[in-house]
PDB file of C-alpha atoms and ligand atoms in Angstrom:
ATOM      1  CA  UNK J  29       0.000   0.000   0.000  1.00 51.00           C
ATOM      2  CA  UNK J  30       1.406   3.382  -0.879  1.00 57.00           C
ATOM      3  CA  UNK J  31       1.719   5.796   2.007  1.00 75.00           C
ATOM      4  CA  UNK J  32       0.112   9.115   1.391  1.00 89.00           C
ATOM      5  CA  UNK J  33       2.249  12.177   1.592  1.00 97.00           C
ATOM      6  CA  UNK J  34       2.137  14.292   4.712  1.00 98.00           C
ATOM      7  CA  UNK J  35       2.088  17.983   3.875  1.00 97.00           C
ATOM      8  CA  UNK J  36       2.152  19.521   7.333  1.00 97.00           C
ATOM      9  CA  UNK J  37       1.829  18.566  10.981  1.00 97.00           C
ATOM     10  CA  UNK J  38       0.430  21.106  13.419  1.00 95.00           C
ATOM     11  CA  UNK J  39      -0.341  20.876  17.113  1.00 95.00           C
ATOM     12  CA  UNK J  40      -3.835  19.429  16.720  1.00 97.00           C
ATOM     13  CA  UNK J  41      -4.028  18.364  13.084  1.00 98.00           C
ATOM     14  CA  UNK J  42      -2.098  16.754  10.261  1.00 98.00           C
ATOM     15  CA  UNK J  43      -2.568  17.633   6.612  1.00 98.00           C
ATOM     16  CA  UNK J  44      -2.089  14.973   3.948  1.00 98.00           C
ATOM     17  CA  UNK J  45      -2.113  15.190   0.196  1.00 98.00           C
ATOM     18  CA  UNK J  46      -5.694  14.853  -1.104  1.00 98.00           C
ATOM     19  CA  UNK J  47      -7.036  12.494  -3.779  1.00 97.00           C
ATOM     20  CA  UNK J  48      -7.288  15.260  -6.386  1.00 96.00           C
ATOM     21  CA  UNK J  49      -5.183  18.336  -7.108  1.00 96.00           C
ATOM     22  CA  UNK J  50      -6.283  21.277  -4.998  1.00 97.00           C
ATOM     23  CA  UNK J  51      -7.519  19.064  -2.150  1.00 98.00           C
ATOM     24  CA  UNK J  52      -6.012  17.989   1.162  1.00 98.00           C
ATOM     25  CA  UNK J  53      -7.019  15.606   3.923  1.00 98.00           C
ATOM     26  CA  UNK J  54      -7.254  17.161   7.361  1.00 98.00           C
ATOM     27  CA  UNK J  55      -6.659  14.635  10.171  1.00 98.00           C
ATOM     28  CA  UNK J  56      -7.760  15.573  13.714  1.00 98.00           C
ATOM     29  CA  UNK J  57      -5.470  14.401  16.538  1.00 98.00           C
ATOM     30  CA  UNK J  58      -6.306  14.007  20.226  1.00 98.00           C
ATOM     31  CA  UNK J  59      -3.245  16.101  21.101  1.00 98.00           C
ATOM     32  CA  UNK J  60      -3.884  19.268  23.038  1.00 97.00           C
ATOM     33  CA  UNK J  61      -1.469  22.106  23.668  1.00 96.00           C
ATOM     34  CA  UNK J  62      -1.736  25.382  25.498  1.00 95.00           C
ATOM     35  CA  UNK J  63       0.350  28.468  26.177  1.00 93.00           C
ATOM     36  CA  UNK J  64       2.184  28.237  22.880  1.00 88.00           C
ATOM     37  CA  UNK J  65       2.807  24.472  23.329  1.00 89.00           C
ATOM     38  CA  UNK J  66       4.504  24.864  26.699  1.00 92.00           C
ATOM     39  CA  UNK J  67       1.765  22.621  28.071  1.00 96.00           C
ATOM     40  CA  UNK J  68       1.110  19.376  26.194  1.00 97.00           C
ATOM     41  CA  UNK J  69      -1.347  16.531  26.663  1.00 97.00           C
ATOM     42  CA  UNK J  70      -4.118  14.583  25.020  1.00 97.00           C
ATOM     43  CA  UNK J  71      -7.892  14.685  25.344  1.00 97.00           C
ATOM     44  CA  UNK J  72      -9.305  11.229  24.597  1.00 96.00           C
ATOM     45  CA  UNK J  73     -11.619  11.353  21.593  1.00 97.00           C
ATOM     46  CA  UNK J  74     -11.081  15.067  20.953  1.00 98.00           C
ATOM     47  CA  UNK J  75     -10.078  14.532  17.325  1.00 98.00           C
ATOM     48  CA  UNK J  76     -13.231  12.572  16.559  1.00 98.00           C
ATOM     49  CA  UNK J  77     -15.448  15.177  18.244  1.00 98.00           C
ATOM     50  CA  UNK J  78     -13.728  18.185  16.670  1.00 98.00           C
ATOM     51  CA  UNK J  79     -13.964  16.576  13.233  1.00 98.00           C
ATOM     52  CA  UNK J  80     -17.755  16.231  13.673  1.00 98.00           C
ATOM     53  CA  UNK J  81     -18.287  19.611  15.360  1.00 98.00           C
ATOM     54  CA  UNK J  82     -16.233  21.457  12.749  1.00 98.00           C
ATOM     55  CA  UNK J  83     -17.996  19.630   9.894  1.00 98.00           C
ATOM     56  CA  UNK J  84     -21.360  20.638  11.351  1.00 98.00           C
ATOM     57  CA  UNK J  85     -20.420  24.285  11.840  1.00 99.00           C
ATOM     58  CA  UNK J  86     -18.734  24.723   8.452  1.00 99.00           C
ATOM     59  CA  UNK J  87     -21.720  23.115   6.720  1.00 98.00           C
ATOM     60  CA  UNK J  88     -24.122  25.496   8.475  1.00 98.00           C
ATOM     61  CA  UNK J  89     -21.904  28.478   7.674  1.00 98.00           C
ATOM     62  CA  UNK J  90     -21.986  27.404   4.028  1.00 98.00           C
ATOM     63  CA  UNK J  91     -25.772  27.676   4.067  1.00 98.00           C
ATOM     64  CA  UNK J  92     -25.526  31.359   5.058  1.00 98.00           C
ATOM     65  CA  UNK J  93     -23.043  32.017   2.271  1.00 98.00           C
ATOM     66  CA  UNK J  94     -19.691  31.897   4.057  1.00 98.00           C
ATOM     67  CA  UNK J  95     -17.166  30.403   1.614  1.00 98.00           C
ATOM     68  CA  UNK J  96     -15.028  27.729   3.314  1.00 98.00           C
ATOM     69  CA  UNK J  97     -12.507  24.970   2.700  1.00 98.00           C
ATOM     70  CA  UNK J  98     -14.609  22.016   3.948  1.00 98.00           C
ATOM     71  CA  UNK J  99     -15.675  19.547   1.236  1.00 98.00           C
ATOM     72  CA  UNK J 100     -16.805  16.438   3.118  1.00 98.00           C
ATOM     73  CA  UNK J 101     -16.022  14.270   6.095  1.00 98.00           C
ATOM     74  CA  UNK J 102     -14.195  11.089   5.107  1.00 98.00           C
ATOM     75  CA  UNK J 103     -14.208   9.136   8.356  1.00 98.00           C
ATOM     76  CA  UNK J 104     -14.079   9.556  12.125  1.00 97.00           C
ATOM     77  CA  UNK J 105     -10.920  11.653  12.139  1.00 98.00           C
ATOM     78  CA  UNK J 106     -10.523  12.971   8.619  1.00 98.00           C
ATOM     79  CA  UNK J 107     -12.139  15.458   6.317  1.00 98.00           C
ATOM     80  CA  UNK J 108     -11.494  16.421   2.729  1.00 98.00           C
ATOM     81  CA  UNK J 109     -10.734  20.111   2.329  1.00 98.00           C
ATOM     82  CA  UNK J 110      -9.748  22.543  -0.395  1.00 98.00           C
ATOM     83  CA  UNK J 111      -6.082  23.388  -0.448  1.00 98.00           C
ATOM     84  CA  UNK J 112      -5.544  27.022   0.476  1.00 98.00           C
ATOM     85  CA  UNK J 113      -2.626  29.303   1.119  1.00 98.00           C
ATOM     86  CA  UNK J 114      -3.131  30.072   4.815  1.00 98.00           C
ATOM     87  CA  UNK J 115      -3.213  33.788   5.640  1.00 98.00           C
ATOM     88  CA  UNK J 116      -0.779  34.045   8.584  1.00 98.00           C
ATOM     89  CA  UNK J 117      -3.258  35.907  10.747  1.00 98.00           C
ATOM     90  CA  UNK J 118      -5.459  34.564  13.555  1.00 98.00           C
ATOM     91  CA  UNK J 119      -8.713  36.517  13.673  1.00 98.00           C
ATOM     92  CA  UNK J 120     -10.123  36.568  17.211  1.00 98.00           C
ATOM     93  CA  UNK J 121     -13.668  37.750  17.928  1.00 97.00           C
ATOM     94  CA  UNK J 122     -14.589  38.618  21.513  1.00 95.00           C
ATOM     95  CA  UNK J 123     -18.155  39.056  22.728  1.00 93.00           C
ATOM     96  CA  UNK J 124     -17.605  39.403  26.436  1.00 82.00           C
ATOM     97  CA  UNK J 125     -15.998  42.559  27.756  1.00 76.00           C
ATOM     98  CA  UNK J 126     -16.870  45.127  30.351  1.00 69.00           C
ATOM     99  CA  UNK J 127     -17.182  48.906  30.478  1.00 74.00           C
ATOM    100  CA  UNK J 128     -16.661  51.069  27.424  1.00 70.00           C
ATOM    101  CA  UNK J 129     -14.944  48.160  25.668  1.00 67.00           C
ATOM    102  CA  UNK J 130     -18.240  46.274  25.521  1.00 64.00           C
ATOM    103  CA  UNK J 131     -19.922  48.960  23.397  1.00 62.00           C
ATOM    104  CA  UNK J 132     -18.649  47.344  20.270  1.00 69.00           C
ATOM    105  CA  UNK J 133     -17.687  43.928  19.077  1.00 77.00           C
ATOM    106  CA  UNK J 134     -13.968  43.346  19.367  1.00 93.00           C
ATOM    107  CA  UNK J 135     -11.961  41.854  16.526  1.00 96.00           C
ATOM    108  CA  UNK J 136      -8.271  41.320  17.105  1.00 97.00           C
ATOM    109  CA  UNK J 137      -5.522  40.079  14.828  1.00 98.00           C
ATOM    110  CA  UNK J 138      -2.590  37.929  15.881  1.00 98.00           C
ATOM    111  CA  UNK J 139       0.389  37.033  13.736  1.00 98.00           C
ATOM    112  CA  UNK J 140       0.483  33.249  13.382  1.00 97.00           C
ATOM    113  CA  UNK J 141       4.018  32.463  14.437  1.00 95.00           C
ATOM    114  CA  UNK J 142       4.842  29.977  17.199  1.00 91.00           C
ATOM    115  CA  UNK J 143       8.391  31.231  17.579  1.00 94.00           C
ATOM    116  CA  UNK J 144       7.071  34.712  18.358  1.00 96.00           C
ATOM    117  CA  UNK J 145       4.181  33.408  20.493  1.00 94.00           C
ATOM    118  CA  UNK J 146       1.411  34.633  18.129  1.00 96.00           C
ATOM    119  CA  UNK J 147       1.751  38.360  18.932  1.00 97.00           C
ATOM    120  CA  UNK J 148      -1.166  40.789  18.794  1.00 98.00           C
ATOM    121  CA  UNK J 149      -0.774  42.948  15.698  1.00 98.00           C
ATOM    122  CA  UNK J 150      -2.303  46.115  14.297  1.00 97.00           C
ATOM    123  CA  UNK J 151      -3.650  46.709  10.773  1.00 96.00           C
ATOM    124  CA  UNK J 152      -0.477  48.685  10.078  1.00 96.00           C
ATOM    125  CA  UNK J 153       1.705  45.609  10.704  1.00 97.00           C
ATOM    126  CA  UNK J 154      -0.464  43.560   8.347  1.00 98.00           C
ATOM    127  CA  UNK J 155      -0.199  46.173   5.594  1.00 96.00           C
ATOM    128  CA  UNK J 156       3.477  46.847   6.201  1.00 97.00           C
ATOM    129  CA  UNK J 157       4.545  43.180   6.087  1.00 97.00           C
ATOM    130  CA  UNK J 158       2.078  42.369   3.297  1.00 97.00           C
ATOM    131  CA  UNK J 159       0.422  39.508   5.211  1.00 98.00           C
ATOM    132  CA  UNK J 160      -2.961  40.408   3.699  1.00 98.00           C
ATOM    133  CA  UNK J 161      -4.302  43.097   1.353  1.00 97.00           C
ATOM    134  CA  UNK J 162      -6.806  45.724   2.457  1.00 97.00           C
ATOM    135  CA  UNK J 163      -9.503  43.961   0.458  1.00 98.00           C
ATOM    136  CA  UNK J 164      -8.713  40.645   2.143  1.00 98.00           C
ATOM    137  CA  UNK J 165      -8.797  42.337   5.556  1.00 98.00           C
ATOM    138  CA  UNK J 166     -12.242  43.768   4.766  1.00 98.00           C
ATOM    139  CA  UNK J 167     -13.499  40.371   3.590  1.00 98.00           C
ATOM    140  CA  UNK J 168     -12.130  38.592   6.675  1.00 98.00           C
ATOM    141  CA  UNK J 169     -13.606  41.168   9.072  1.00 98.00           C
ATOM    142  CA  UNK J 170     -17.008  41.009   7.301  1.00 98.00           C
ATOM    143  CA  UNK J 171     -17.018  37.225   7.485  1.00 98.00           C
ATOM    144  CA  UNK J 172     -15.902  37.251  11.135  1.00 98.00           C
ATOM    145  CA  UNK J 173     -18.862  39.478  12.071  1.00 96.00           C
ATOM    146  CA  UNK J 174     -21.348  37.326  10.145  1.00 97.00           C
ATOM    147  CA  UNK J 175     -19.888  34.126  11.592  1.00 98.00           C
ATOM    148  CA  UNK J 176     -20.099  35.600  15.084  1.00 97.00           C
ATOM    149  CA  UNK J 177     -23.757  36.603  14.627  1.00 96.00           C
ATOM    150  CA  UNK J 178     -24.653  33.176  13.355  1.00 98.00           C
ATOM    151  CA  UNK J 179     -22.647  31.140  15.866  1.00 98.00           C
ATOM    152  CA  UNK J 180     -23.683  33.228  18.878  1.00 96.00           C
ATOM    153  CA  UNK J 181     -27.300  32.434  17.950  1.00 97.00           C
ATOM    154  CA  UNK J 182     -26.608  28.785  17.220  1.00 98.00           C
ATOM    155  CA  UNK J 183     -24.925  28.280  20.602  1.00 98.00           C
ATOM    156  CA  UNK J 184     -27.470  30.395  22.502  1.00 97.00           C
ATOM    157  CA  UNK J 185     -30.128  28.023  21.179  1.00 98.00           C
ATOM    158  CA  UNK J 186     -28.422  25.154  23.003  1.00 98.00           C
ATOM    159  CA  UNK J 187     -27.765  27.069  26.207  1.00 98.00           C
ATOM    160  CA  UNK J 188     -24.155  28.013  25.457  1.00 98.00           C
ATOM    161  CA  UNK J 189     -22.623  31.475  25.468  1.00 96.00           C
ATOM    162  CA  UNK J 190     -20.050  32.072  22.745  1.00 97.00           C
ATOM    163  CA  UNK J 191     -17.525  34.150  24.671  1.00 95.00           C
ATOM    164  CA  UNK J 192     -14.799  34.346  22.026  1.00 96.00           C
ATOM    165  CA  UNK J 193     -13.263  32.352  19.204  1.00 98.00           C
ATOM    166  CA  UNK J 194     -10.441  32.248  16.701  1.00 98.00           C
ATOM    167  CA  UNK J 195     -10.760  31.985  12.925  1.00 98.00           C
ATOM    168  CA  UNK J 196      -8.243  31.294  10.195  1.00 98.00           C
ATOM    169  CA  UNK J 197      -8.614  32.065   6.534  1.00 98.00           C
ATOM    170  CA  UNK J 198      -6.896  30.860   3.386  1.00 98.00           C
ATOM    171  CA  UNK J 199      -6.408  32.155  -0.127  1.00 98.00           C
ATOM    172  CA  UNK J 200      -7.607  30.256  -3.147  1.00 98.00           C
ATOM    173  CA  UNK J 201      -6.547  31.142  -6.643  1.00 95.00           C
ATOM    174  CA  UNK J 202      -8.827  31.204  -9.642  1.00 90.00           C
ATOM    175  CA  UNK J 203      -6.857  32.161 -12.747  1.00 91.00           C
ATOM    176  CA  UNK J 204      -5.042  35.362 -11.764  1.00 92.00           C
ATOM    177  CA  UNK J 205      -7.449  36.265  -8.985  1.00 95.00           C
ATOM    178  CA  UNK J 206      -7.479  35.162  -5.385  1.00 97.00           C
ATOM    179  CA  UNK J 207     -10.063  35.340  -2.631  1.00 97.00           C
ATOM    180  CA  UNK J 208     -10.089  34.390   1.024  1.00 98.00           C
ATOM    181  CA  UNK J 209     -12.224  31.593   2.406  1.00 98.00           C
ATOM    182  CA  UNK J 210     -12.687  30.252   5.926  1.00 99.00           C
ATOM    183  CA  UNK J 211     -10.160  27.499   6.736  1.00 98.00           C
ATOM    184  CA  UNK J 212      -8.797  25.456   9.679  1.00 98.00           C
ATOM    185  CA  UNK J 213     -11.532  24.313  12.100  1.00 98.00           C
ATOM    186  CA  UNK J 214     -14.182  25.663  14.443  1.00 98.00           C
ATOM    187  CA  UNK J 215     -14.359  23.566  17.597  1.00 98.00           C
ATOM    188  CA  UNK J 216     -14.049  23.863  21.390  1.00 98.00           C
ATOM    189  CA  UNK J 217     -10.259  23.993  20.841  1.00 98.00           C
ATOM    190  CA  UNK J 218     -10.506  27.539  19.511  1.00 98.00           C
ATOM    191  CA  UNK J 219     -13.723  28.855  21.081  1.00 98.00           C
ATOM    192  CA  UNK J 220     -14.660  29.821  24.627  1.00 98.00           C
ATOM    193  CA  UNK J 221     -18.039  28.217  25.288  1.00 98.00           C
ATOM    194  CA  UNK J 222     -19.751  28.725  28.640  1.00 97.00           C
ATOM    195  CA  UNK J 223     -22.904  27.033  29.822  1.00 98.00           C
ATOM    196  CA  UNK J 224     -25.472  29.832  30.047  1.00 97.00           C
ATOM    197  CA  UNK J 225     -26.971  28.642  33.315  1.00 97.00           C
ATOM    198  CA  UNK J 226     -23.961  27.403  35.287  1.00 97.00           C
ATOM    199  CA  UNK J 227     -21.119  29.303  33.521  1.00 97.00           C
ATOM    200  CA  UNK J 228     -19.334  25.930  33.373  1.00 98.00           C
ATOM    201  CA  UNK J 229     -16.567  26.005  30.739  1.00 98.00           C
ATOM    202  CA  UNK J 230     -17.189  23.664  27.811  1.00 98.00           C
ATOM    203  CA  UNK J 231     -13.944  24.236  25.909  1.00 98.00           C
ATOM    204  CA  UNK J 232     -10.170  23.937  25.929  1.00 98.00           C
ATOM    205  CA  UNK J 233      -9.885  26.187  28.991  1.00 98.00           C
ATOM    206  CA  UNK J 234     -10.654  23.019  30.995  1.00 98.00           C
ATOM    207  CA  UNK J 235      -7.315  21.662  29.744  1.00 97.00           C
ATOM    208  CA  UNK J 236      -5.467  24.996  29.924  1.00 97.00           C
ATOM    209  CA  UNK J 237      -6.494  25.518  33.527  1.00 97.00           C
ATOM    210  CA  UNK J 238      -6.423  21.889  34.720  1.00 97.00           C
ATOM    211  CA  UNK J 239     -10.146  21.856  35.462  1.00 97.00           C
ATOM    212  CA  UNK J 240     -10.570  18.201  34.436  1.00 96.00           C
ATOM    213  CA  UNK J 241     -13.484  16.815  32.439  1.00 97.00           C
ATOM    214  CA  UNK J 242     -12.265  18.121  29.104  1.00 96.00           C
ATOM    215  CA  UNK J 243     -13.434  15.060  27.130  1.00 97.00           C
ATOM    216  CA  UNK J 244     -16.867  15.288  28.775  1.00 97.00           C
ATOM    217  CA  UNK J 245     -17.078  19.008  27.977  1.00 98.00           C
ATOM    218  CA  UNK J 246     -16.330  18.434  24.251  1.00 98.00           C
ATOM    219  CA  UNK J 247     -18.875  15.580  24.246  1.00 97.00           C
ATOM    220  CA  UNK J 248     -21.452  17.853  25.821  1.00 98.00           C
ATOM    221  CA  UNK J 249     -20.995  20.434  23.053  1.00 98.00           C
ATOM    222  CA  UNK J 250     -21.378  17.690  20.419  1.00 98.00           C
ATOM    223  CA  UNK J 251     -24.421  16.271  22.234  1.00 98.00           C
ATOM    224  CA  UNK J 252     -26.171  19.640  22.392  1.00 98.00           C
ATOM    225  CA  UNK J 253     -25.441  20.209  18.699  1.00 98.00           C
ATOM    226  CA  UNK J 254     -27.237  16.904  18.068  1.00 98.00           C
ATOM    227  CA  UNK J 255     -24.096  15.076  16.936  1.00 97.00           C
ATOM    228  CA  UNK J 256     -23.925  12.232  19.443  1.00 91.00           C
ATOM    229  CA  UNK J 257     -25.347   8.808  18.563  1.00 77.00           C
ATOM    230  CA  UNK J 258     -28.828   7.895  19.797  1.00 65.00           C
ATOM    231  CA  UNK J 259     -28.851   6.339  23.220  1.00 58.00           C
ATOM    232  CA  UNK J 260     -26.305   8.779  24.529  1.00 53.00           C
ATOM    233  CA  UNK J 261     -28.750  11.630  24.060  1.00 48.00           C
ATOM    234  CA  UNK J 262     -29.832  11.497  27.666  1.00 48.00           C
ATOM    235  CA  UNK J 263     -26.410  11.316  29.242  1.00 51.00           C
ATOM    236  CA  UNK J 264     -25.846  14.217  31.579  1.00 52.00           C
ATOM    237  CA  UNK J 265     -22.710  16.210  31.899  1.00 61.00           C
ATOM    238  CA  UNK J 266     -20.973  15.421  35.130  1.00 64.00           C
ATOM    239  CA  UNK J 267     -18.542  18.286  35.478  1.00 70.00           C
ATOM    240  CA  UNK J 268     -19.641  18.689  39.087  1.00 66.00           C
ATOM    241  CA  UNK J 269     -17.519  15.635  39.881  1.00 67.00           C
ATOM    242  CA  UNK J 270     -14.397  17.400  38.555  1.00 71.00           C
ATOM    243  CA  UNK J 271     -15.118  20.501  40.596  1.00 68.00           C
ATOM    244  CA  UNK J 272     -15.439  18.366  43.716  1.00 67.00           C
ATOM    245  CA  UNK J 273     -12.202  16.542  42.866  1.00 69.00           C
ATOM    246  CA  UNK J 274     -10.432  19.904  42.851  1.00 70.00           C
ATOM    247  CA  UNK J 275     -12.024  20.601  46.210  1.00 65.00           C
ATOM    248  CA  UNK J 276     -13.963  23.680  45.071  1.00 58.00           C
TER     249      UNK J 276
HETATM  250  P1  LIG G   5      -7.064  34.386  24.034  1.00 87.22           P
HETATM  251  O1  LIG G   5      -6.393  35.459  23.235  1.00 87.22           O
HETATM  252  O2  LIG G   5      -8.037  34.949  25.039  1.00 87.22           O
HETATM  253  O3  LIG G   5      -6.115  33.394  24.589  1.00 87.22           O
HETATM  254  O4  LIG G   5      -7.965  33.552  22.984  1.00 87.22           O
HETATM  255  C1  LIG G   5      -9.143  34.068  22.424  1.00 87.22           C
HETATM  256  C2  LIG G   5      -9.909  32.958  21.731  1.00 87.22           C
HETATM  257  O5  LIG G   5      -9.226  32.524  20.569  1.00 87.22           O
HETATM  258  C3  LIG G   5     -10.092  31.711  22.609  1.00 87.22           C
HETATM  259  O6  LIG G   5     -11.362  31.156  22.358  1.00 87.22           O
HETATM  260  C4  LIG G   5      -8.994  30.770  22.145  1.00 87.22           C
HETATM  261  O7  LIG G   5      -9.406  29.425  22.248  1.00 87.22           O
HETATM  262  C5  LIG G   5      -8.815  31.164  20.679  1.00 87.22           C
HETATM  263  N1  LIG G   5      -7.404  31.109  20.286  1.00 87.22           N
HETATM  264  C6  LIG G   5      -6.494  32.117  20.259  1.00 87.22           C
HETATM  265  N2  LIG G   5      -5.296  31.685  19.816  1.00 87.22           N
HETATM  266  C7  LIG G   5      -5.446  30.369  19.556  1.00 87.22           C
HETATM  267  C8  LIG G   5      -4.556  29.342  19.045  1.00 87.22           C
HETATM  268  O8  LIG G   5      -3.378  29.563  18.734  1.00 87.22           O
HETATM  269  N3  LIG G   5      -5.088  28.113  18.935  1.00 87.22           N
HETATM  270  C9  LIG G   5      -6.401  27.814  19.252  1.00 87.22           C
HETATM  271  N4  LIG G   5      -6.841  26.556  19.133  1.00 87.22           N
HETATM  272  N5  LIG G   5      -7.247  28.753  19.701  1.00 87.22           N
HETATM  273  C10 LIG G   5      -6.782  30.005  19.854  1.00 87.22           C
END
């Protein structure tokens, strides 16, 4: 059997060559990292859950006209995606802030560079270093706002507050023209998701802050999105147990 070619390995995913030109296979690992990979571990089943959650969210975003890289899910841990040239900018949207800061939605940009620790950057840095054009910046900001509106509503409907999240975009080329489309993944790895009633964290902060119950939290998000198999639909989230274990 011929081994397929690995294109890239990141902290949570591996990219392999796809079956056709212009496609890649995105493989979701259980590996979890935090604080610029200073903290490393695994969350059992995370890759399977993130593959499903991200598929679900990208598919829904497609229905409201957000262009994205997702083509189809191939199996438990893999999805077929369009090959893009990743824009080296992490777009972070924040919904929860206090005081005068909360009067408007906050969009921040970080330069995607592990060696530099993903520093916060200003529009001027982006223009100056040529990481994205002004038109691409406008398109990414427009999409980020629309994605936020849609996802905040989607999660509110299942009792979850979308506190903040990170997006990545990629360039695709059509003849001599390029445009940016949504890439990477949207999952509890890159979103802060709080239960609306208990404020319990249902995201990677459980791992970052050693709260325990990270696998259960990811499962709970998948369950509320309707992605867990029948039979498990009535299982209740037992994060209380982890709080007690920490003695709080
Ligand atoms: P913060 O800047 O507060 O650490 O992160 C803001 C939001 O963006 C959080 O939901 C966080 O999960 C996400 N985020 C920021 N940077 C990264 C990153 O490098 N990887 C992942 N997975 N998420 C990130």
